Amino acid sequence: MASYSVNERAVARARERIDARQYVLDSDWGAVQPRAAEENAFLKSHPWEEYADWHLGLTDGATEHTKARYAFVYGDFRRVHRSALIACVYRAAEWRHKDIELAAHELLQHLDRTSA
């Protein structure tokens, strides 16, 4: 099983996006999460650092500037999705990636407080 480190820069960017009200509170994450085509289109017009900013996890040992390096996407490359944060919490908890789970949970709580 892969191991992950928290992408602290992505956590900070997610918090900034939430504070700027760049979020979606009600979405079907299974339907709106970025697919390979959307990821590729994003990477054609944005640097890898911006792509990384949308992922809460960094795959330990994976090569920089590859999709394999980045995990636990929390938005659609424009806005944070509440359903994505829930999915991150669930997936991280399921596979016992505690640091990712806690980072996603804290962002979810911040989003809920901000949007209340």
Short mmCIF file of C-alpha atoms in Angstrom, two decimals:
data_model
loop_
_atom_site.label_atom_id
_atom_site.label_comp_id
_atom_site.label_asym_id
_atom_site.label_seq_id
_atom_site.Cartn_x
_atom_site.Cartn_y
_atom_site.Cartn_z
CA MET A 1 0.00 0.00 0.00
CA ALA A 2 1.25 3.48 -0.81
CA SER A 3 2.10 5.86 1.98
CA TYR A 4 1.36 9.57 1.90
CA SER A 5 2.54 12.79 3.46
CA VAL A 6 0.31 15.78 4.01
CA ASN A 7 0.75 18.42 1.32
CA GLU A 8 0.88 21.39 3.69
CA ARG A 9 0.87 23.90 0.84
CA ALA A 10 -2.35 22.37 -0.52
CA VAL A 11 -3.94 22.49 2.92
CA ALA A 12 -3.08 26.20 3.16
CA ARG A 13 -4.44 26.84 -0.36
CA ALA A 14 -7.66 24.99 0.46
CA ARG A 15 -8.09 27.12 3.57
CA GLU A 16 -7.51 30.28 1.49
CA ARG A 17 -10.07 29.15 -1.07
CA ILE A 18 -12.61 28.45 1.66
CA ASP A 19 -11.96 31.86 3.22
CA ALA A 20 -12.48 33.44 -0.21
CA ARG A 21 -15.79 31.54 -0.50
CA GLN A 22 -14.58 29.52 -3.47
CA TYR A 23 -16.50 26.39 -2.62
CA VAL A 24 -19.46 24.21 -3.51
CA LEU A 25 -21.51 22.94 -0.59
CA ASP A 26 -23.74 20.43 -2.39
CA SER A 27 -22.37 18.31 -5.22
CA ASP A 28 -22.15 14.70 -6.29
CA TRP A 29 -18.39 14.20 -6.05
CA GLY A 30 -18.56 11.01 -8.09
CA ALA A 31 -20.00 13.01 -10.98
CA VAL A 32 -17.92 16.19 -10.74
CA GLN A 33 -14.47 15.04 -9.63
CA PRO A 34 -11.78 15.71 -12.21
CA ARG A 35 -11.18 12.86 -14.63
CA ALA A 36 -7.97 12.22 -16.57
CA ALA A 37 -9.09 14.51 -19.42
CA GLU A 38 -9.75 17.41 -17.04
CA GLU A 39 -6.45 16.81 -15.26
CA ASN A 40 -4.59 16.83 -18.58
CA ALA A 41 -6.35 19.99 -19.73
CA PHE A 42 -5.48 21.70 -16.43
CA LEU A 43 -1.84 20.68 -16.73
CA LYS A 44 -1.62 22.08 -20.28
CA SER A 45 -2.33 25.58 -18.99
CA HIS A 46 -1.03 25.46 -15.39
CA PRO A 47 2.26 24.50 -13.76
CA TRP A 48 2.63 21.33 -11.71
CA GLU A 49 2.73 23.41 -8.51
CA GLU A 50 -0.85 24.57 -9.12
CA TYR A 51 -1.92 20.99 -9.85
CA ALA A 52 -0.27 19.91 -6.58
CA ASP A 53 -2.18 22.61 -4.70
CA TRP A 54 -5.41 20.70 -5.36
CA HIS A 55 -4.19 17.52 -3.64
CA LEU A 56 -3.98 17.03 0.12
CA GLY A 57 -1.58 14.10 -0.15
CA LEU A 58 1.88 13.55 -1.59
CA THR A 59 2.68 9.95 -2.47
CA ASP A 60 5.90 9.04 -0.69
CA GLY A 61 8.60 7.97 -3.12
CA ALA A 62 6.72 9.01 -6.28
CA THR A 63 8.51 11.18 -8.83
CA GLU A 64 7.82 14.90 -8.69
CA HIS A 65 5.72 16.33 -11.52
CA THR A 66 3.84 13.10 -12.19
CA LYS A 67 0.18 12.47 -11.45
CA ALA A 68 1.21 9.54 -9.27
CA ARG A 69 2.84 11.99 -6.85
CA TYR A 70 -0.44 13.72 -5.93
CA ALA A 71 -3.42 12.17 -4.14
CA PHE A 72 -6.63 13.12 -2.36
CA VAL A 73 -7.98 15.81 -4.67
CA TYR A 74 -10.37 18.17 -2.89
CA GLY A 75 -11.85 20.25 -5.71
CA ASP A 76 -12.55 20.66 -9.40
CA PHE A 77 -9.55 22.96 -10.13
CA ARG A 78 -11.79 25.98 -9.55
CA ARG A 79 -13.55 25.45 -6.23
CA VAL A 80 -13.34 23.34 -3.09
CA HIS A 81 -16.13 20.77 -2.92
CA ARG A 82 -17.53 19.80 0.44
CA SER A 83 -18.26 16.35 -0.96
CA ALA A 84 -14.60 16.03 -2.00
CA LEU A 85 -13.41 16.77 1.53
CA ILE A 86 -15.82 14.14 2.85
CA ALA A 87 -14.46 11.67 0.30
CA CYS A 88 -10.89 12.49 1.36
CA VAL A 89 -11.76 11.93 5.03
CA TYR A 90 -13.47 8.64 4.21
CA ARG A 91 -10.76 7.27 1.90
CA ALA A 92 -7.94 8.29 4.23
CA ALA A 93 -9.72 6.75 7.23
CA GLU A 94 -10.50 3.58 5.30
CA TRP A 95 -6.82 3.02 4.45
CA ARG A 96 -5.48 4.40 7.77
CA HIS A 97 -3.70 7.46 6.41
CA LYS A 98 -4.33 9.32 9.66
CA ASP A 99 -2.50 12.57 8.84
CA ILE A 100 -4.44 13.00 5.59
CA GLU A 101 -7.70 12.10 7.34
CA LEU A 102 -7.13 14.73 10.02
CA ALA A 103 -6.11 17.43 7.52
CA ALA A 104 -9.23 16.80 5.43
CA HIS A 105 -11.41 16.69 8.54
CA GLU A 106 -10.04 20.02 9.78
CA LEU A 107 -10.70 21.59 6.37
CA LEU A 108 -14.24 20.18 6.37
CA GLN A 109 -14.86 21.70 9.80
CA HIS A 110 -13.43 25.04 8.62
CA LEU A 111 -15.69 24.96 5.57
CA ASP A 112 -18.74 24.19 7.67
CA ARG A 113 -17.97 27.01 10.11
CA THR A 114 -17.28 29.46 7.26
CA SER A 115 -20.43 28.60 5.31
CA ALA A 116 -22.77 28.55 8.33
#
